PDB file of C-alpha atoms and ligand atoms in Angstrom:
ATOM      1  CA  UNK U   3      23.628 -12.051 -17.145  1.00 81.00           C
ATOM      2  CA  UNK U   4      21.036  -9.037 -17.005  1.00 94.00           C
ATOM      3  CA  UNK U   5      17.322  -9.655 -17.234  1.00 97.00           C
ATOM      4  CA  UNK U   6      15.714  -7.772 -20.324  1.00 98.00           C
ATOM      5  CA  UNK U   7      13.933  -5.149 -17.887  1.00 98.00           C
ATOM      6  CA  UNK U   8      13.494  -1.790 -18.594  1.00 98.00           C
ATOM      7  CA  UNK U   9      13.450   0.891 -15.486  1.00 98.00           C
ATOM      8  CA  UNK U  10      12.723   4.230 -15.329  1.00 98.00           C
ATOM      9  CA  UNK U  11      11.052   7.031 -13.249  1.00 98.00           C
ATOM     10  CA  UNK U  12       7.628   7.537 -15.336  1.00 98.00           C
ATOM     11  CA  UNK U  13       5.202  10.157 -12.221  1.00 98.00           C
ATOM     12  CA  UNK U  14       6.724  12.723 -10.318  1.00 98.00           C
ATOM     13  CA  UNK U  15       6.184  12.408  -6.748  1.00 98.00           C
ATOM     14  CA  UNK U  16       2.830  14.657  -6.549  1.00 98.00           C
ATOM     15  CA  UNK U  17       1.210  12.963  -9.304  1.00 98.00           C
ATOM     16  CA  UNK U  18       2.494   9.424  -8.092  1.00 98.00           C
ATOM     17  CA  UNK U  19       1.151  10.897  -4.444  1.00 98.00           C
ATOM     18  CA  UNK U  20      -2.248  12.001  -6.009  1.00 98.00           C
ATOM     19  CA  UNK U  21      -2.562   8.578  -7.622  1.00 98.00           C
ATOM     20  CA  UNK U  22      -1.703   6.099  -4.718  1.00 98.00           C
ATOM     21  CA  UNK U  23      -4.856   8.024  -2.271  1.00 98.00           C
ATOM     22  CA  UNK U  24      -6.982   7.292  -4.987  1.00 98.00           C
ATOM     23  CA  UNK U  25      -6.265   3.916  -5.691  1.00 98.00           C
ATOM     24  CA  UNK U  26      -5.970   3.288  -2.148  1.00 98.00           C
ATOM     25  CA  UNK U  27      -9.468   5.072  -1.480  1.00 98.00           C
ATOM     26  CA  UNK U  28     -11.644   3.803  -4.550  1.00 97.00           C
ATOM     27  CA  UNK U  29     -10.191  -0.060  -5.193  1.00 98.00           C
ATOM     28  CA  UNK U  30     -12.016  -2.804  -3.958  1.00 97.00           C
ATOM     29  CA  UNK U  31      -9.405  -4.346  -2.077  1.00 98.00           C
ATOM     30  CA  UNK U  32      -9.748  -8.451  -1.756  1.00 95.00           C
ATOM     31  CA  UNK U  33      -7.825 -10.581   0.219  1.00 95.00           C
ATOM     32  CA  UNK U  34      -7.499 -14.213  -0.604  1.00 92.00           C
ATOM     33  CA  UNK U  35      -6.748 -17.614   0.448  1.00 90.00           C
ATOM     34  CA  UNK U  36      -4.283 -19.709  -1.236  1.00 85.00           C
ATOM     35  CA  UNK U  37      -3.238 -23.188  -0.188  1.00 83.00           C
ATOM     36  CA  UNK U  38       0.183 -23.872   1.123  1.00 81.00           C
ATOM     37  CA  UNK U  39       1.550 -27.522   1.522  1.00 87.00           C
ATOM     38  CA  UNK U  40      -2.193 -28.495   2.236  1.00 89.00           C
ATOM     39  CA  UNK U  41      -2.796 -25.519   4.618  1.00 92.00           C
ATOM     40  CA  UNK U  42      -5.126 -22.913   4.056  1.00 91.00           C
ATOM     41  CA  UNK U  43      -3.809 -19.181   4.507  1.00 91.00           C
ATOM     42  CA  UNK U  44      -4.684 -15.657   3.503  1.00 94.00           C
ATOM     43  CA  UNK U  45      -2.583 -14.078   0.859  1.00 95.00           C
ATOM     44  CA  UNK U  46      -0.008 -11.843   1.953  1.00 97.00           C
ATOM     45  CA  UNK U  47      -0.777  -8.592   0.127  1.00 98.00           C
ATOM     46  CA  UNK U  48      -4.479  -7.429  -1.136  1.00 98.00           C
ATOM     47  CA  UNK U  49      -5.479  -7.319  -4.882  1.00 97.00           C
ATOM     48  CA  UNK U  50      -7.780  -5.842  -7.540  1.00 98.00           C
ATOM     49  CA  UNK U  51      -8.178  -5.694 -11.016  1.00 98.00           C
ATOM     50  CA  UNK U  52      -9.692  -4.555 -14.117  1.00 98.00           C
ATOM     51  CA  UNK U  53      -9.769  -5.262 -17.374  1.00 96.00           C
ATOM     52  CA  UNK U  54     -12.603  -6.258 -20.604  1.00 92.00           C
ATOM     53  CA  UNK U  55     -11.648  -9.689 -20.404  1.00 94.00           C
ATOM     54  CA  UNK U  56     -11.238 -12.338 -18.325  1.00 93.00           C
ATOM     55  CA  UNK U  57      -7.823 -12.950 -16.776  1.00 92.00           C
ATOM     56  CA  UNK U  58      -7.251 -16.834 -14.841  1.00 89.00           C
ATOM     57  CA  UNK U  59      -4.285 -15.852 -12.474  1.00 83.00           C
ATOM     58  CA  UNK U  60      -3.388 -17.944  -9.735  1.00 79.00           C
ATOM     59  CA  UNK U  61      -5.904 -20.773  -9.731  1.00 80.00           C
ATOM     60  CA  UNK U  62      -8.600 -18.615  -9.927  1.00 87.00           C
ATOM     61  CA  UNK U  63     -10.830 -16.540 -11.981  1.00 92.00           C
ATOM     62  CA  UNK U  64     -10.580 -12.883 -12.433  1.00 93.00           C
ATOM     63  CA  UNK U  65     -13.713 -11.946 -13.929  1.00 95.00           C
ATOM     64  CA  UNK U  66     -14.083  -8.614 -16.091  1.00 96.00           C
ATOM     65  CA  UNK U  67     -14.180  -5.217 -13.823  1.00 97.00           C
ATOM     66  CA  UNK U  68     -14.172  -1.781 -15.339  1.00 97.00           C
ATOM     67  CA  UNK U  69     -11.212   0.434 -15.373  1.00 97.00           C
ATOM     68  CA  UNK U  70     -12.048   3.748 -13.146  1.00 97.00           C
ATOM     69  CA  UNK U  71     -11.089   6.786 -14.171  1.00 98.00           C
ATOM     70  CA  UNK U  72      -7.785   6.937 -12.184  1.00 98.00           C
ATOM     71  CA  UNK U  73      -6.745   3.326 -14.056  1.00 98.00           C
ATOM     72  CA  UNK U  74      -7.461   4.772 -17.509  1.00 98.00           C
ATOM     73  CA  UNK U  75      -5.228   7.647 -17.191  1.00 98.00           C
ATOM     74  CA  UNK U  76      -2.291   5.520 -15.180  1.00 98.00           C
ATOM     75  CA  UNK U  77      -3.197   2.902 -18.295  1.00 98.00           C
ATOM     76  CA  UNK U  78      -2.587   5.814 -21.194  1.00 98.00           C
ATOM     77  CA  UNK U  79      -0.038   7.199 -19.623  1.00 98.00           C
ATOM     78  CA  UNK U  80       1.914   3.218 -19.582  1.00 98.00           C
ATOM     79  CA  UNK U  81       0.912   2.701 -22.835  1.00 98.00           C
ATOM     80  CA  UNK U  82       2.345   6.334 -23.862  1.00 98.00           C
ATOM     81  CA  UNK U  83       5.788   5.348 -22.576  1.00 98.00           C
ATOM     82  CA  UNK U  84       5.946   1.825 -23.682  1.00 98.00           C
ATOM     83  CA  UNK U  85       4.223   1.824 -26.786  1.00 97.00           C
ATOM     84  CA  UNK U  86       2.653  -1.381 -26.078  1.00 97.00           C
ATOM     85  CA  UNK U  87      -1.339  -1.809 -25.224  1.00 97.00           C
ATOM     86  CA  UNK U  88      -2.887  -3.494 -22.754  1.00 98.00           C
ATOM     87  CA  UNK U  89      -6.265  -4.957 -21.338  1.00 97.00           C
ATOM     88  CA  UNK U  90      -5.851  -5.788 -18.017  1.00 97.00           C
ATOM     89  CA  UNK U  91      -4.196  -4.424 -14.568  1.00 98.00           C
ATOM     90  CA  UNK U  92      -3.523  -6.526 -11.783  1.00 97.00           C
ATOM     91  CA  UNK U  93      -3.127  -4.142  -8.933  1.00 98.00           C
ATOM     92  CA  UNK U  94      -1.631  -5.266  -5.818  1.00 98.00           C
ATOM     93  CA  UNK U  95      -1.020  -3.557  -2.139  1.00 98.00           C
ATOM     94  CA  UNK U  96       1.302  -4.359   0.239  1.00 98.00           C
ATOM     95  CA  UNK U  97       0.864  -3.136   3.382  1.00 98.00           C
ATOM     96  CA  UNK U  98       4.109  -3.171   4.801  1.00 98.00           C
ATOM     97  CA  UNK U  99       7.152  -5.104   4.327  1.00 98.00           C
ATOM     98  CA  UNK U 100       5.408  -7.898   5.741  1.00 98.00           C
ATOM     99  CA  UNK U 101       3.218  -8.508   2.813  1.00 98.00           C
ATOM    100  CA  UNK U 102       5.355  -9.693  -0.280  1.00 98.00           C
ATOM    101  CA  UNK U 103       5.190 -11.930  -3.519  1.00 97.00           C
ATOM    102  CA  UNK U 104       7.437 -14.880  -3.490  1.00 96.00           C
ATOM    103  CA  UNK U 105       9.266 -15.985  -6.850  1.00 97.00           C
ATOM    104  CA  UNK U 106       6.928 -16.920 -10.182  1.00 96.00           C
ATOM    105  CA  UNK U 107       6.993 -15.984 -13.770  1.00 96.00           C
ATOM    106  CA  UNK U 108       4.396 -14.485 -15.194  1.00 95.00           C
ATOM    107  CA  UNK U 109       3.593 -17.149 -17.451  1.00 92.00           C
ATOM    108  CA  UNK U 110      -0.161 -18.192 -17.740  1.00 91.00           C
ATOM    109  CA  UNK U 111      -1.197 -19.333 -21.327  1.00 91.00           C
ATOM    110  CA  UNK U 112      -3.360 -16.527 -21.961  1.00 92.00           C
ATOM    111  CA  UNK U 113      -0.415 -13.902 -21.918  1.00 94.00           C
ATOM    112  CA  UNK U 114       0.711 -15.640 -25.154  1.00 91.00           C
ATOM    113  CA  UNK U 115       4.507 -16.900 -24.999  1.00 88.00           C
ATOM    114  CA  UNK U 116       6.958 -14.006 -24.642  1.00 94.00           C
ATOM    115  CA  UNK U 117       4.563 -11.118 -22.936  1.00 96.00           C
ATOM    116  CA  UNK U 118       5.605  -7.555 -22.810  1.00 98.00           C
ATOM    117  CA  UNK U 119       4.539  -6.608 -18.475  1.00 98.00           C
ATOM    118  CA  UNK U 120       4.423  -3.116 -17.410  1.00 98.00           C
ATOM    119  CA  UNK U 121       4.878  -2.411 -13.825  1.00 98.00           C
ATOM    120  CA  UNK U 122       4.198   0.775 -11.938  1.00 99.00           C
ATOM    121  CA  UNK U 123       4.919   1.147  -8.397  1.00 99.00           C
ATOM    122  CA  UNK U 124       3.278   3.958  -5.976  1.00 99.00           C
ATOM    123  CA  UNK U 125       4.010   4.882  -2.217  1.00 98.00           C
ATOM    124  CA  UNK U 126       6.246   2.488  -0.361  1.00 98.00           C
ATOM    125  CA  UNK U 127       9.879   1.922  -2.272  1.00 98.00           C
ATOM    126  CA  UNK U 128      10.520  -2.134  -2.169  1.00 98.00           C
ATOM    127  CA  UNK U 129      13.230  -3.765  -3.620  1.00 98.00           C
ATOM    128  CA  UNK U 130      12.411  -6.639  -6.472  1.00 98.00           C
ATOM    129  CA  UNK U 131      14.547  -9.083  -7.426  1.00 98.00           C
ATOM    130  CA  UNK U 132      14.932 -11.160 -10.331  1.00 98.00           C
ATOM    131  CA  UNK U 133      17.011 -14.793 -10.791  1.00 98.00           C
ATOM    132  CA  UNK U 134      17.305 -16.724 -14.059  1.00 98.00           C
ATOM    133  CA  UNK U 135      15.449 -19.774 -14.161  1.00 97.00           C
ATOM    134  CA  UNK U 136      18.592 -22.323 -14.851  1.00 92.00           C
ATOM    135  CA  UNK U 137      20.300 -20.785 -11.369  1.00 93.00           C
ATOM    136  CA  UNK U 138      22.535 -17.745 -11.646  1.00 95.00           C
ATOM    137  CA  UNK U 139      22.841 -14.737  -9.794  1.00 97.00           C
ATOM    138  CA  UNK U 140      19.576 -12.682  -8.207  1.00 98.00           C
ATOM    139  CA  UNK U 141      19.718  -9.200  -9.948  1.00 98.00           C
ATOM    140  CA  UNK U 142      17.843  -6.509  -7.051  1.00 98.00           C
ATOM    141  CA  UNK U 143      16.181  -3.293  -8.466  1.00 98.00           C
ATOM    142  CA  UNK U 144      14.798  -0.624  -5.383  1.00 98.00           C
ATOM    143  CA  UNK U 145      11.482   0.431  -7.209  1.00 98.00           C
ATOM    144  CA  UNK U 146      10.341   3.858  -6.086  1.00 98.00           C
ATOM    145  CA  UNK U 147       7.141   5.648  -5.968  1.00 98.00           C
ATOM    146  CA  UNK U 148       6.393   6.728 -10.032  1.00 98.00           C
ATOM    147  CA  UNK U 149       8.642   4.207 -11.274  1.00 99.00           C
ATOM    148  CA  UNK U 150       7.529   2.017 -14.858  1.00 99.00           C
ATOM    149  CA  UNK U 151       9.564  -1.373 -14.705  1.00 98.00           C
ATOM    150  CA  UNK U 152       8.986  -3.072 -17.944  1.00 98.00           C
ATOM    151  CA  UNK U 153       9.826  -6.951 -18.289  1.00 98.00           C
ATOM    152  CA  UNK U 154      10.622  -7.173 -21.421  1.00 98.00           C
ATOM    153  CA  UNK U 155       9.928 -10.030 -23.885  1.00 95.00           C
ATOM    154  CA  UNK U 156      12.103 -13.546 -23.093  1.00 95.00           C
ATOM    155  CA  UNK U 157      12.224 -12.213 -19.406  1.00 98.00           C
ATOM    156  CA  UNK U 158       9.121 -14.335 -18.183  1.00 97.00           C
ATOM    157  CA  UNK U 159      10.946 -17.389 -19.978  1.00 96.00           C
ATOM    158  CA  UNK U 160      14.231 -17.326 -18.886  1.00 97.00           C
ATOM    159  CA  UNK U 161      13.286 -15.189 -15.481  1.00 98.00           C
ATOM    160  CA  UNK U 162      11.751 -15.745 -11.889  1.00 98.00           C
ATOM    161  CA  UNK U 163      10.964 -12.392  -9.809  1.00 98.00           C
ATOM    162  CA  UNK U 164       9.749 -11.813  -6.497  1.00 98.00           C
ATOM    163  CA  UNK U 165       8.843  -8.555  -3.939  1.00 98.00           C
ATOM    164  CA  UNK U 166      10.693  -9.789  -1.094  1.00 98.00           C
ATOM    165  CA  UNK U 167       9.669  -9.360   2.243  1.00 98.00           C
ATOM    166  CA  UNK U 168      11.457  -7.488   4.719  1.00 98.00           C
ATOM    167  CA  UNK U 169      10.738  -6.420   7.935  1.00 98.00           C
ATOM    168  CA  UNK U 170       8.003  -3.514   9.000  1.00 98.00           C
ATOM    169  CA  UNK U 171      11.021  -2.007  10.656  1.00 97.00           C
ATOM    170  CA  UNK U 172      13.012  -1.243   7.776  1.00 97.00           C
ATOM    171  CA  UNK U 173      10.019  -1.008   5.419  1.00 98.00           C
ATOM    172  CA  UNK U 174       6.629   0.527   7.474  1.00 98.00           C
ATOM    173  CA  UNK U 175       4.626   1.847   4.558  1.00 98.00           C
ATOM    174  CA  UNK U 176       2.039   0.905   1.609  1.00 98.00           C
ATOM    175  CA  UNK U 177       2.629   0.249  -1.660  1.00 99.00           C
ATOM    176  CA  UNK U 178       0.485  -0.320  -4.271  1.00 99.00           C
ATOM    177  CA  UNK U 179       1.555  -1.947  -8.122  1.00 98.00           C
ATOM    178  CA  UNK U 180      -0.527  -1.936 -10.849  1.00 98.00           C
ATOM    179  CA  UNK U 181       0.934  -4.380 -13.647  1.00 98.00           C
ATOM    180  CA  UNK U 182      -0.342  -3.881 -17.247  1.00 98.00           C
ATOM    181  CA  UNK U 183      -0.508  -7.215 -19.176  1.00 97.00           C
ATOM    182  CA  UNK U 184      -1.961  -8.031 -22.620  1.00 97.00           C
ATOM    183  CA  UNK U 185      -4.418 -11.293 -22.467  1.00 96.00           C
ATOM    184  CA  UNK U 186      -5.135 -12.782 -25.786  1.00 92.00           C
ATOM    185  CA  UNK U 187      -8.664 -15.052 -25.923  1.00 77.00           C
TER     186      UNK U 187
HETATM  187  O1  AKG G 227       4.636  -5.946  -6.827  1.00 66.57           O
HETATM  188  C1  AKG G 227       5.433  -6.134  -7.753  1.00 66.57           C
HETATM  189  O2  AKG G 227       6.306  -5.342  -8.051  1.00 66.57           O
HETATM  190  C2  AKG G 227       5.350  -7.427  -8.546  1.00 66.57           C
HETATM  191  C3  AKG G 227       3.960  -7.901  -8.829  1.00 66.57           C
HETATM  192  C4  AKG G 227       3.952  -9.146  -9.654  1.00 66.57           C
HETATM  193  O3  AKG G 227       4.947  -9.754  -9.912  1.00 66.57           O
HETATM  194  C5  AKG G 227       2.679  -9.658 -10.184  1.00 66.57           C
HETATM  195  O4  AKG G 227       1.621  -9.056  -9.924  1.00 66.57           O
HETATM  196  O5  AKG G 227       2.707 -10.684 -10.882  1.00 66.57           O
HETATM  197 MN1   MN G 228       4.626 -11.258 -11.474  1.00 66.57          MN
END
């Protein structure tokens, strides 16, 4: 079984270079708590957003932030290649292989029932995996800096995925994602 992904390089390295020292420069970066089997503890990885509407991700509530200038361009440029629009980026960085996402689906009411995700990755490769939800095999893709990874429609139904985390030795550097959803009010 394959997961309906898409995967392809969409920045060349300068631009994709240009664009993660911005983003890493002009983000606010937050870091949040979550609670874990009762236990309170900082997220592994830092976030930010923006969007025109309001996105509830997570348990909490993701209120509307403008898009700079550098997340209107990276936006277009996603929207150019995938013919799909969108209205809100999450943006996440890891800053080494000890920050991570472990598995979820994408699957919050407001992204409607079979969403369309875009997912571009800058800086740091990582490798993401993807299992189907009934058990099965994990299916591992190494994103690389400039690389659009689309999940397809029926992949947050069927699909769990997850950025692994590895050790600093084997992966030292940043990355920052920036996933383009459509949220429907
Ligand atoms: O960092 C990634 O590649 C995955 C991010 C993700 O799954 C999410 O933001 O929901
Ligand atoms: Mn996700």
């Amino acid at each position: 079984m394959h997961p309906p992904i898409d995967h392809m390089p969409l920045l060349n390295p300068s631009e994709a270079d240009a664009s993660f020292n911005r983003l890493l420069d002009e983000c606010g970066w937050h870091q949040y708590e979550l609670s874990l089997y009762g236990r309170r503890v900082t997220e592994p990885r830092l976030i930010d957003w923006a969007g025109a509407v309001t996105y509830r991700y997570s348990g909490r509530t993701l209120e509307p932030r403008p898009e700079s200038e550098t997340i209107c361009e990276l936006r277009q440029r996603v929207e150019a290649e995938t013919g799909q629009r969108f209205n809100h980026v999450l943006i996440n960085q890891y800053r080494n292989g000890q920050d991570y996402m472990g598995w979820h689906r994408d699957n919050e009411p407001e992204l409607g029932p079979e969403p369309v995700i875009a997912s571009l990755s800058l800086g740091q490769a990582r490798p993401f995996q993807l299992r189907p939800v009934g058990g099965g095999d994990t299916v591992e893709v190494l994103l690389n800096s400039g690389d659009l990874l689309v999940m397809q429609s029926g992949c947050q139904a069927s699909w769990q995925h997850q950025l692994p985390k590895r050790a600093t030795s084997r992966i030292p550097g940043t990355r920052i994602n920036l996933t383009f959803r459509w949220i429907t009010q």
